Coordinates of C-alpha atoms and ligand atoms in Angstrom, one line a residue:
X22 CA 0.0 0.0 0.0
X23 CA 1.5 3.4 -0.6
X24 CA 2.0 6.3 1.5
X25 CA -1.0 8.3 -0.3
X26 CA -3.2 4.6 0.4
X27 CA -3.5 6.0 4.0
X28 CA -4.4 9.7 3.8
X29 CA -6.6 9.2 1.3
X30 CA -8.8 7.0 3.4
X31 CA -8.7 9.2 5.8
X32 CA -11.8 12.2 6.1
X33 CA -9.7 15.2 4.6
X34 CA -11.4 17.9 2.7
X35 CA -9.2 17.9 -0.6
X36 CA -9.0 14.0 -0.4
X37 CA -12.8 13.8 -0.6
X38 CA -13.4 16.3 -3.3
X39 CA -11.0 14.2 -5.3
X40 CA -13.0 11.0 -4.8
X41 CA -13.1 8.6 -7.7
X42 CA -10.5 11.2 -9.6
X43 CA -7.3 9.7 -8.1
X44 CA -5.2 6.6 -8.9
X45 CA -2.7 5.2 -6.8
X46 CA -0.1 2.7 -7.7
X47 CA -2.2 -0.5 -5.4
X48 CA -5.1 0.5 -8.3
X49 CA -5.9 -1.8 -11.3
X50 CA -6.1 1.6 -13.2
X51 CA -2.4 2.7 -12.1
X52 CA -0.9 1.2 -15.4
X53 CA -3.0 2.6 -17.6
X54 CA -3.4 6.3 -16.1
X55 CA 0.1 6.3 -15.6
X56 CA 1.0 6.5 -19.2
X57 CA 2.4 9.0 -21.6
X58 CA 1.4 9.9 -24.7
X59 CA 5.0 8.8 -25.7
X60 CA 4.7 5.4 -24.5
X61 CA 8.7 4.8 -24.2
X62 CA 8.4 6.8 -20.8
X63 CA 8.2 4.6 -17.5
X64 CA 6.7 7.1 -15.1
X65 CA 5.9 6.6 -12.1
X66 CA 4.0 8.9 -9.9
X67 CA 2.9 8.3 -6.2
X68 CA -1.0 9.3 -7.4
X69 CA -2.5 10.1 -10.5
X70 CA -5.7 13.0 -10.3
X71 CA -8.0 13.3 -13.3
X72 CA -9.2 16.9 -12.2
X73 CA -13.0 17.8 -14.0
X74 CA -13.3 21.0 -13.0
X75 CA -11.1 24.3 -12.1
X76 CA -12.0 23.2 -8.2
X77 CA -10.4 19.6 -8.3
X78 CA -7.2 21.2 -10.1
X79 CA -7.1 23.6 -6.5
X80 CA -8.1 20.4 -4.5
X81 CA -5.2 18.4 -5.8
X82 CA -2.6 21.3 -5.3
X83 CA -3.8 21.1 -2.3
X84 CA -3.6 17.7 -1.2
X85 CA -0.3 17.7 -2.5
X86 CA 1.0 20.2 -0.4
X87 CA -0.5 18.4 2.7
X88 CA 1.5 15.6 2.2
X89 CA 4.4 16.8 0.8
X90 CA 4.3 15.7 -2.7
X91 CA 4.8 18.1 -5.9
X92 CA 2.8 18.2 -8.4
X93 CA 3.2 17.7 -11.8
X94 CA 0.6 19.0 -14.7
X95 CA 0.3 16.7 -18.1
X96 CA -1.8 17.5 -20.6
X97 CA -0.9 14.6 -23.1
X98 CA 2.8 13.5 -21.9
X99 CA 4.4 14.3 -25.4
X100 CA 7.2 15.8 -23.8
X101 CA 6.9 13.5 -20.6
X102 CA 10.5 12.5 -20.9
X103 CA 12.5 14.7 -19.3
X104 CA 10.0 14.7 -16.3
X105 CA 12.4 12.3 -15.2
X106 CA 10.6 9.6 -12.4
X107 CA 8.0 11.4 -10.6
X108 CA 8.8 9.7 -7.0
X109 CA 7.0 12.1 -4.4
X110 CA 4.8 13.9 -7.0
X111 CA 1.3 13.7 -8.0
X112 CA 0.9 13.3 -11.5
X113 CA -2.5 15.9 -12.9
X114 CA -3.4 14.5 -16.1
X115 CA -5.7 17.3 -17.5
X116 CA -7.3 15.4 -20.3
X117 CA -11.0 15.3 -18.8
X118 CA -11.0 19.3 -19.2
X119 CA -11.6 20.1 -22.7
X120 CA -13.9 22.8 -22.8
X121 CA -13.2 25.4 -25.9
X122 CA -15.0 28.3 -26.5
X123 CA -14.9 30.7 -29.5
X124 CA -15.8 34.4 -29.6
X125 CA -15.6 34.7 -33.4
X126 CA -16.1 38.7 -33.0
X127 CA -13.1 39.0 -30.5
X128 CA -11.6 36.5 -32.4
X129 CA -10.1 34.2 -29.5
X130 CA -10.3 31.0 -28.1
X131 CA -11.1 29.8 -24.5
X132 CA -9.2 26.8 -24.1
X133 CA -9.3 24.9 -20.8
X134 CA -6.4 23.0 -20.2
X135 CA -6.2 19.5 -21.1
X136 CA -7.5 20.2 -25.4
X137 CA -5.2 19.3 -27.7
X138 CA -4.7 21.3 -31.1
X139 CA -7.1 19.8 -33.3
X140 CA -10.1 20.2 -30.9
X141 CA -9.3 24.2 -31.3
X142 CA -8.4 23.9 -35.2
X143 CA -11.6 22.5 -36.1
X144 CA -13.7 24.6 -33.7
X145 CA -12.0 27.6 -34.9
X146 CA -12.3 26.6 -38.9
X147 CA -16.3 26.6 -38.3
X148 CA -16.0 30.3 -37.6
X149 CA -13.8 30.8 -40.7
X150 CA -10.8 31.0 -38.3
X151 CA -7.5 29.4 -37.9
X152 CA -5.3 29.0 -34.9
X153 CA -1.5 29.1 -34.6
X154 CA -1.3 25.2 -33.9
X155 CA 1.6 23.3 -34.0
X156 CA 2.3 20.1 -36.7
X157 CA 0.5 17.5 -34.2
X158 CA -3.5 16.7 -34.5
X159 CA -2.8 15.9 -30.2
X160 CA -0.2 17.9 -28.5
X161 CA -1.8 19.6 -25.8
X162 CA -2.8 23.4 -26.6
X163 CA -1.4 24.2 -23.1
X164 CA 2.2 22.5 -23.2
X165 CA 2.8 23.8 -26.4
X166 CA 2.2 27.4 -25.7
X167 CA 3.5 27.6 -22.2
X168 CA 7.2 26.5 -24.4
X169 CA 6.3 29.2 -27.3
X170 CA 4.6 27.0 -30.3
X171 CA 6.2 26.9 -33.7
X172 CA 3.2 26.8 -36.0
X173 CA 3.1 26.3 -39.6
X174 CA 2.0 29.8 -39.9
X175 CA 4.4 31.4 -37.2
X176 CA 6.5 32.7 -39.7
X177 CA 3.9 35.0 -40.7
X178 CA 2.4 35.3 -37.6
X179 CA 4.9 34.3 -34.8
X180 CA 5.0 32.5 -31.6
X181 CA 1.5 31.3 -30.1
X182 CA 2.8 32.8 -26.9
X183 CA 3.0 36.0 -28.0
X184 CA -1.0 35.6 -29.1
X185 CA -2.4 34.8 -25.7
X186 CA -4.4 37.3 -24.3
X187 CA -5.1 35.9 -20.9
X188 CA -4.1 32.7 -18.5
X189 CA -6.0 31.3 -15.2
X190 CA -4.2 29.2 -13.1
X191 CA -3.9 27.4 -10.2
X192 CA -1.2 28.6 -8.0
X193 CA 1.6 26.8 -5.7
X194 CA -1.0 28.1 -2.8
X195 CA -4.0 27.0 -4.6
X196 CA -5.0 30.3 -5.6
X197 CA -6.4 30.6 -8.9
X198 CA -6.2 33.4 -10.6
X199 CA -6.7 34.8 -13.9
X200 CA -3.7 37.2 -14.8
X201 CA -2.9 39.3 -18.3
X202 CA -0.9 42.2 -19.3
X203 CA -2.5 44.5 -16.5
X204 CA -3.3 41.6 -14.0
X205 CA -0.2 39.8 -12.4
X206 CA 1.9 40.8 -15.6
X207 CA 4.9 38.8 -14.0
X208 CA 3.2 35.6 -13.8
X209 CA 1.5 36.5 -17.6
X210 CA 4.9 37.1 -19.0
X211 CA 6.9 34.5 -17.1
X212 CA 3.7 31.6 -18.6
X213 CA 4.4 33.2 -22.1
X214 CA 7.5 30.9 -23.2
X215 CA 8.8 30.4 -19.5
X216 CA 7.5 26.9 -19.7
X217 CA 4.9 25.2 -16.8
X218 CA 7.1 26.1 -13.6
X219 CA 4.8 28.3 -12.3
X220 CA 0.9 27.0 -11.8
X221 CA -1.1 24.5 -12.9
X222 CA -2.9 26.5 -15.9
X223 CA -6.5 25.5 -16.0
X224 CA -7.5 27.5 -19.6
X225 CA -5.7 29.7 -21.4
X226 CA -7.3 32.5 -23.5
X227 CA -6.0 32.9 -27.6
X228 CA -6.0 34.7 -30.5
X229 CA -7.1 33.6 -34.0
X230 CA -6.9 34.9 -37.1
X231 CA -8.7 35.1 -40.2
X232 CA -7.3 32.3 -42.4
X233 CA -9.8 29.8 -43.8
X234 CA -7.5 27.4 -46.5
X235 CA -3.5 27.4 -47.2
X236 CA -1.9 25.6 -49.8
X237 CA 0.3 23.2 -48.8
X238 CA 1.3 19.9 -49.2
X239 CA 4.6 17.8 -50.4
X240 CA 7.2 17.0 -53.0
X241 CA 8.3 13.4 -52.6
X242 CA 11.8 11.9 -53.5
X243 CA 13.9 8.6 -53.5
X244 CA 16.3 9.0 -50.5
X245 CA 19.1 8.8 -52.8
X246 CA 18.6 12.2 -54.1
X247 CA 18.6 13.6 -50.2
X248 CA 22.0 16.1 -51.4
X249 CA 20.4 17.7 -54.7
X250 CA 16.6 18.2 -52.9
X251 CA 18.2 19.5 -49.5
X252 CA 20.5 22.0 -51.4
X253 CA 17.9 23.0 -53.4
X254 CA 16.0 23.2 -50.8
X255 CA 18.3 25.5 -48.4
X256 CA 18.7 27.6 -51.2
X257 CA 15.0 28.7 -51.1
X258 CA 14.6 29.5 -47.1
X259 CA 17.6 31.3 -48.3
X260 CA 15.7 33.6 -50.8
X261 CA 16.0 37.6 -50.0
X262 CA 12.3 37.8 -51.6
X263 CA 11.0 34.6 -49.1
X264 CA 7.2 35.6 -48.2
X265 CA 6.8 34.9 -44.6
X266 CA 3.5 33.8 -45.9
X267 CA 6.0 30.2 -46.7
X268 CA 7.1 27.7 -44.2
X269 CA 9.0 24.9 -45.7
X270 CA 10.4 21.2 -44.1
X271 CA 13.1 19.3 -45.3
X272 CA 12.6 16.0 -44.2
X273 CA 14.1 12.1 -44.2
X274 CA 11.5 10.0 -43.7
X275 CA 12.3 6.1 -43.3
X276 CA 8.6 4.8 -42.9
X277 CA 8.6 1.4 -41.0
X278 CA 6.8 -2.0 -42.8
X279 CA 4.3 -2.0 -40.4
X280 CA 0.4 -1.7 -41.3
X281 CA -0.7 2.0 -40.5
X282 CA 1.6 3.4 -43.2
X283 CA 0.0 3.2 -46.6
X284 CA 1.1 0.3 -48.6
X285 CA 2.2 2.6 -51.7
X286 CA 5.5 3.8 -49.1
X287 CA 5.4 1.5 -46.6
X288 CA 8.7 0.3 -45.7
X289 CA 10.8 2.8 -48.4
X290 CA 12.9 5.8 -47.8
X291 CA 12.5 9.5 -48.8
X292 CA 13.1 12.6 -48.9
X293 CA 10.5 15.4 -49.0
X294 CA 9.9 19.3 -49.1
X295 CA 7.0 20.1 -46.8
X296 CA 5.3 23.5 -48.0
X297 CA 2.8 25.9 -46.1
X298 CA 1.3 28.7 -47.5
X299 CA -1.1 30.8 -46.7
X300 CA -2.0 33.6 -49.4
X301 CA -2.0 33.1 -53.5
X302 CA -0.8 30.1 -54.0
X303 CA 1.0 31.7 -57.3
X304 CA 3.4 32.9 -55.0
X305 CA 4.2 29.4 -53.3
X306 CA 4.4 28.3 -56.8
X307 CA 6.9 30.7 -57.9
X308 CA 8.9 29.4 -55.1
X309 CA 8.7 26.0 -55.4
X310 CA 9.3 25.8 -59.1
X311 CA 13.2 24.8 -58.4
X312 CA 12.4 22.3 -56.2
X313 CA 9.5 21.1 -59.0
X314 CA 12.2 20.9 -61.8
X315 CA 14.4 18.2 -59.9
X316 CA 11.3 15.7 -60.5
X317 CA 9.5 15.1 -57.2
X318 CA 7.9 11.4 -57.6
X319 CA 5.1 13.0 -55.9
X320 CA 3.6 16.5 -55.6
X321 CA 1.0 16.9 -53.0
X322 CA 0.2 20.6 -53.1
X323 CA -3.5 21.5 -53.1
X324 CA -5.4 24.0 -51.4
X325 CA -6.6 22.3 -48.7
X326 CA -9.2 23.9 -45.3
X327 CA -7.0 24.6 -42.2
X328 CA -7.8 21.7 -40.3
X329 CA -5.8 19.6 -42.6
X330 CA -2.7 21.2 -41.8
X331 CA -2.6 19.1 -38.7
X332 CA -2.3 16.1 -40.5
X333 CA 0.2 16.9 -43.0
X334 CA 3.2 16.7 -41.0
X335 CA 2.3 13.1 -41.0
X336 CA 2.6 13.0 -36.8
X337 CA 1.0 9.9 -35.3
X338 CA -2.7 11.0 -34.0
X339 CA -2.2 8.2 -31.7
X340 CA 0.0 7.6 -28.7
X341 CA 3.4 5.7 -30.0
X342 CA 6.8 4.9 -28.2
X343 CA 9.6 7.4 -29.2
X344 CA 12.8 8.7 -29.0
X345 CA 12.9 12.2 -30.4
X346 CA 14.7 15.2 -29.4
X347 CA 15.9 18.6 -31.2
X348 CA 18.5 21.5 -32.1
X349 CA 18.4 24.8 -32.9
X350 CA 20.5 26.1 -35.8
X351 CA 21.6 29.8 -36.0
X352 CA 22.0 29.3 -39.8
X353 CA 22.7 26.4 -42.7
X354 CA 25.2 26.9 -45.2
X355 CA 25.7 24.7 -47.9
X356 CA 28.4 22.4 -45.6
X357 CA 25.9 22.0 -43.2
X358 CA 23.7 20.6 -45.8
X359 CA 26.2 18.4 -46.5
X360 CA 27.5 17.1 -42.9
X361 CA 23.1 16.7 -42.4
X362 CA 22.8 14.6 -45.4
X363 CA 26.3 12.5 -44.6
X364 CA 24.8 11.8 -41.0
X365 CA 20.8 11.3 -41.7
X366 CA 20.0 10.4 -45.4
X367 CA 20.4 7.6 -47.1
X368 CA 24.0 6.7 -45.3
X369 CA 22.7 7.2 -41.9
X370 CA 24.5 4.5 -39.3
X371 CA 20.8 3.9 -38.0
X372 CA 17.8 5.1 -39.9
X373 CA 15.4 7.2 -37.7
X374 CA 11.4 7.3 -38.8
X375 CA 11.8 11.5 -39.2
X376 CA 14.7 13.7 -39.2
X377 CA 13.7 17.1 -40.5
X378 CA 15.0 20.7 -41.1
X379 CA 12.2 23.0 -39.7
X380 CA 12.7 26.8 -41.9
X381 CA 11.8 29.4 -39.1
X382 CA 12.7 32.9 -39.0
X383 CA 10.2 35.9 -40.4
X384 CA 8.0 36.6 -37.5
X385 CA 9.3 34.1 -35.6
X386 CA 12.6 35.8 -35.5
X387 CA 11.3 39.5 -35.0
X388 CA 11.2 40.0 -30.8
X389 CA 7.9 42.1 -29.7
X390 CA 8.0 44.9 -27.0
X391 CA 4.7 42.9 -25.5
X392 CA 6.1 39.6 -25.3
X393 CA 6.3 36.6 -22.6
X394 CA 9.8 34.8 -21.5
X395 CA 10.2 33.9 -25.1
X396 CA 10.7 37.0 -27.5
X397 CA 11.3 35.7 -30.5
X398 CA 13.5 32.2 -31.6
X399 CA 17.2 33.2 -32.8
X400 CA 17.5 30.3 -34.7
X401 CA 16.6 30.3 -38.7
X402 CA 16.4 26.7 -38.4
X403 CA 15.2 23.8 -36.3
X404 CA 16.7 20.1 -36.3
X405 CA 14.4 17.5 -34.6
X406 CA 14.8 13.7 -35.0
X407 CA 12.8 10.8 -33.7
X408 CA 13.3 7.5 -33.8
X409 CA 10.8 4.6 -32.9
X410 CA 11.2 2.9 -30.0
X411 CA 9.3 -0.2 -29.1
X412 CA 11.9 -2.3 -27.2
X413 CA 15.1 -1.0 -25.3
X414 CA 17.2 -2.0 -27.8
X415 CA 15.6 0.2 -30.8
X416 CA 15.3 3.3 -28.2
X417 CA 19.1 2.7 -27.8
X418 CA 20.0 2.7 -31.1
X419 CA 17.2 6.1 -31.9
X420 CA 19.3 7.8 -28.9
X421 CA 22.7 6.8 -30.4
X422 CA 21.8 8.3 -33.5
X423 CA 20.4 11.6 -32.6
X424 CA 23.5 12.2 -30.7
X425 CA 25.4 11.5 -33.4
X426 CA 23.6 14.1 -35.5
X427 CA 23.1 16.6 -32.9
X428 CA 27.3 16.5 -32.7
X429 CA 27.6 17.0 -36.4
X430 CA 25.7 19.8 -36.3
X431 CA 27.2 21.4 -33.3
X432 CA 29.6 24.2 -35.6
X433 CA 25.7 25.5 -36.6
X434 CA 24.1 25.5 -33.2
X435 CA 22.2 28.6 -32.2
X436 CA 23.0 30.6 -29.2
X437 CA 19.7 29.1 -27.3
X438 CA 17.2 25.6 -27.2
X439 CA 14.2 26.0 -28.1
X440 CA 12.3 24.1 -25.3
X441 CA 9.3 22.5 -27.0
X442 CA 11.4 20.2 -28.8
X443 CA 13.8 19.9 -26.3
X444 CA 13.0 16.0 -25.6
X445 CA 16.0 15.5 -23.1
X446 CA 17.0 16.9 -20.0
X447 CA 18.6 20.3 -21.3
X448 CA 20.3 23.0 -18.8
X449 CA 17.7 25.5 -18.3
X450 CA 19.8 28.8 -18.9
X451 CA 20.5 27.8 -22.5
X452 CA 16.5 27.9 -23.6
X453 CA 16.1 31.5 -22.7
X454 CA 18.3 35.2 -23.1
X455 CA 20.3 36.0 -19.8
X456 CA 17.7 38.3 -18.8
X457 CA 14.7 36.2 -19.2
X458 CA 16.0 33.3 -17.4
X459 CA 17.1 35.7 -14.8
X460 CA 13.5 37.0 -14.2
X461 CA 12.1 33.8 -14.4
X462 CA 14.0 32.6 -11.5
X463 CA 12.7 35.4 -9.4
X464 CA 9.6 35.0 -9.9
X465 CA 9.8 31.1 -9.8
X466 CA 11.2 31.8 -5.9
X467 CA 9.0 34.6 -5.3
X468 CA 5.5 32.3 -6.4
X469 CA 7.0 29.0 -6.0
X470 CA 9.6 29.1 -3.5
X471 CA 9.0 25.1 -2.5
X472 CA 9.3 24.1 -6.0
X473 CA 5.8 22.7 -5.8
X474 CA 4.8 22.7 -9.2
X475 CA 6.9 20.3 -11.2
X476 CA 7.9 21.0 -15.0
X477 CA 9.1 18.8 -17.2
X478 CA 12.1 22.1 -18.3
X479 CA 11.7 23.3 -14.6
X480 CA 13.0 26.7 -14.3
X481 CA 14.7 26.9 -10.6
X482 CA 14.4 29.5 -8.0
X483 CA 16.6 32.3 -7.7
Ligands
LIG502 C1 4.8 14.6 -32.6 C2 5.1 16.0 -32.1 C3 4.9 17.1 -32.8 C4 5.2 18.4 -32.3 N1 5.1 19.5 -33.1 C5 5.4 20.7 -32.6 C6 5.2 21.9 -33.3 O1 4.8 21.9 -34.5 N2 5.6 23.1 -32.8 C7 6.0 23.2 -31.5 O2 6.3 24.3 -31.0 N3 6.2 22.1 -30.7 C8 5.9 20.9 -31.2 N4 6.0 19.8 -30.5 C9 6.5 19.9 -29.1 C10 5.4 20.1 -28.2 O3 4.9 21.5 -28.3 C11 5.9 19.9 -26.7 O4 6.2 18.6 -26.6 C12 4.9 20.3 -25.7 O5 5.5 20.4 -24.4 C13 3.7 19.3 -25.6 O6 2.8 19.7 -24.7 P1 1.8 18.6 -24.2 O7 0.9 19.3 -23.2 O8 1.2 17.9 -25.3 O9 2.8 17.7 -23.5 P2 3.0 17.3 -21.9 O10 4.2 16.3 -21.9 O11 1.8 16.9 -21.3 O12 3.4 18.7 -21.3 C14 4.7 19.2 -21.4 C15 5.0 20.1 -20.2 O13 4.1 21.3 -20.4 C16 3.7 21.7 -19.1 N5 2.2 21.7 -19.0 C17 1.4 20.9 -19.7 N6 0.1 21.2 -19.3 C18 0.2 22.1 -18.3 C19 -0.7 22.8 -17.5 N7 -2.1 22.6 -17.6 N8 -0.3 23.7 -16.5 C20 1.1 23.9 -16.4 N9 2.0 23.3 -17.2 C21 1.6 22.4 -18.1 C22 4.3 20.8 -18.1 O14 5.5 21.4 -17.6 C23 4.6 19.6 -18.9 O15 5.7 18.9 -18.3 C24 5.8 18.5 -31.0 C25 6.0 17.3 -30.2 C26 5.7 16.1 -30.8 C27 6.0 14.9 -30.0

């Protein structure tokens, strides 16, 4: 029986008001509740809560504190892996509050904390709206803005934390409070790219924006032609006369023989040029037309609604064991073209399922006077690999790998990590500017000076 076995038996306010919303490790349910999204992760929490409403999250905080656990929020445990074991913390899975609610005259979201991107792209699109989602029908809405979100339209638009216009959480003390620019601006700023170090955030308020279709889609190759397609490739995110309206992927793709993959590419190697466009798709075309005279196998461009741009990037809708992690590049000449292709195309020591070159910059890159922890990303590119990993052995050989490549890439790395795809444990002073990590330290010890709420990138106190 565990430590938490006891006290929850026992007549305790917050233990009551979490009746039949808590698992502990004696439960039949403790194997199931206890997984990530990314089922390679073994953790291990002394209780999972399933929270309902905005009152169970303050419960649980509670509780917690009563019996000296920490707690740690999880949305969808996509980026569980760093959270490292979870001994002496309560796990709060958020998925059972996934209320959305659109204003399309204000043009925002309500979001409450455990909805995942497609929920708000679809709900938005019937309003003629579009959301600045990341690549993934499921990563929580939540996780991904608290660490910035990269969408495919953030180069026109930039970071999704720089488009919230209000946060309510749940506080170390159980206090919940709703803060913005004028109300608690610390805590707004510091939740705006500083990452979930600071509250359990229980729905987060967003703005949209009045896109209804982009054209987008791919250009397929054989893997052998990984040197001519990638060059060509650079050499358009290069382009002084690149629309921001564009965000292009170049990608290795080594799809397993296994049954979910379409049988046309199951089990063969590519690689491809993702495209995003929002605007006249003339323009995109223009563009593209270098990468269209090399012979793509496959061209996949079509105008297409929003929603489908969270299924283009091909990431699994399901829950699947992984080993991914990422790199931020301050820039990619033609060598680093080269040392990538050497280390992940078709003469990779161990073929990953997707290594890919994310183009950022545009408004990604320009910082805002108004925004959170996370100005702006300094990188013009993003690196992030994952390989599957179904037994030990495979997750050794993914890990292997993206070392190797991360090292090969090291005379390119940017000044910080990015921390959404930072999949590892990463030192925390390298994800933000001297400054920011500074103040988010302060505030961390002046909100949370127990360390209380657990992050997977925790930010420590001053
Ligand atoms: C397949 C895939 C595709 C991705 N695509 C993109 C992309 O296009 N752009 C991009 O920017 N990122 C992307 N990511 C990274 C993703 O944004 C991060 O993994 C993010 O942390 C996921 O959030 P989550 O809530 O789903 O994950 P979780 O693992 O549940 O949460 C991660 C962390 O967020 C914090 N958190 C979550 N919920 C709360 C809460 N309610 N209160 C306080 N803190 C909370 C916690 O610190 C938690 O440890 C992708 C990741 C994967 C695996």
């Amino acid at each position: 029986m565990s430590h938490l076995t006891t006290i929850t038996q026992r007549p305790s306010r917050h233990a009551a008001a979490l009746h039949g919303k808590i698992v502990l490790p004696e439960h039949g349910a403790y194997e199931v509740s206890r997984r990530a999204w990314n089922l390679a992760v073994d953790q291990r929490p002394a209780a999972i809560v399933f929270p309902e409403t905005t009152q169970d999250v303050v419960s649980a905080v509670l509780f917690a504190a009563q019996h000296g656990q920490r707690i740690a929020p999880q949305g969808t445990g996509h980026n569980a892996d760093p959270l490292g074991g979870l001994e002496d913390t309560i796990l709060l899975k958020t998925e059972r509050m996934r209320e959305i609610a659109i204003d399309p005259v204000g043009r925002t979201a309500r979001v409450q904390a455990g909805a995942v991107w497609l929920d708000v792209v679809e709900a938005a699109a019937s309003y003629g709206l579009a959301a600045l989602a990341g690549s993934s029908p499921d990563v929580g809405v939540i996780g991904y803005t608290l660490g910035g979100g990269v969408s495919f339209l953030g180069r026109r638009y930039g970071l999704a934390s720089n488009h919230v216009r209000a946060i309510e959480l749940v506080t170390a003390e159980g206090q919940h409070l709703r803060v913005d620019a004028e109300h608690q601006p610390d805590m707004f700023w510091a939740l705006r790219g500083g990452g979930g170090s600071f509250g359990v955030v229980t729905a987060i308020e967003l703005e949209l924006f009045p896109v209804t279709r982009a054209y987008a889609g791919h250009l397929w190759y054989p893997i052998e032609r990984g040197d001519e397609v990638l060059h060509t490739w650079r050499e358009l995110t290069a382009r002084r006369d690149l629309p921001d309206e564009l965000t292009t992927v170049g990608r290795f793709l080594n799809l397993p023989p296994v049954p979910e993959i379409p049988e046309a590419i199951r089990g063969q190697s590519f690689v491809i040029v993702e495209a995003y466009h929002v605007g006249d798709p003339t323009h995109a075309d223009d563009m593209l037309a270098p990468l269209r005279r090399l012979g793509p196998i496959n061209d996949t461009m079509a105008e297409v609604p929003m929603p489908a741009l969270s299924h283009l990037h091909m990431d699994p809708p399901q829950p699947v064991p992984g080993a991914g992690d990422g790199m931020m590049l301050a820039e990619l000449p033609p060598e680093a073209v080269n040392r990538f292709v050497e280390t992940a195309g078709e003469q990779a020591a161990f073929p990953l399922l997707s290594v890919e070159l994310r183009h950022l910059e545009g408004e990604l890159g320009r910082r805002r006077v108004d925004s959170g922890a996370l100005a702006s990303i300094d990188a013009a590119y993003a690196l992030y690999a994952v390989g599957m990993a179904p037994v030990p052995e495979l997750e050794l050989a993914a890990r292997t790998q993206i070392t190797a490549l991360k090292q090969a890439m090291v005379p390119w790395k940017a000044p910080h990590m990015y921390l959404n795809f930072a999949e590892t444990p990463t030192d925390p002073a390298s994800l933000w500017t001297a400054d920011a990590y500074d103040r988010l330290r302060r505030i961390k010890a002046s909100t949370d000076p127990d360390d209380r709420i657990r992050s997977n990138h925790p930010v420590p106190s001053a």
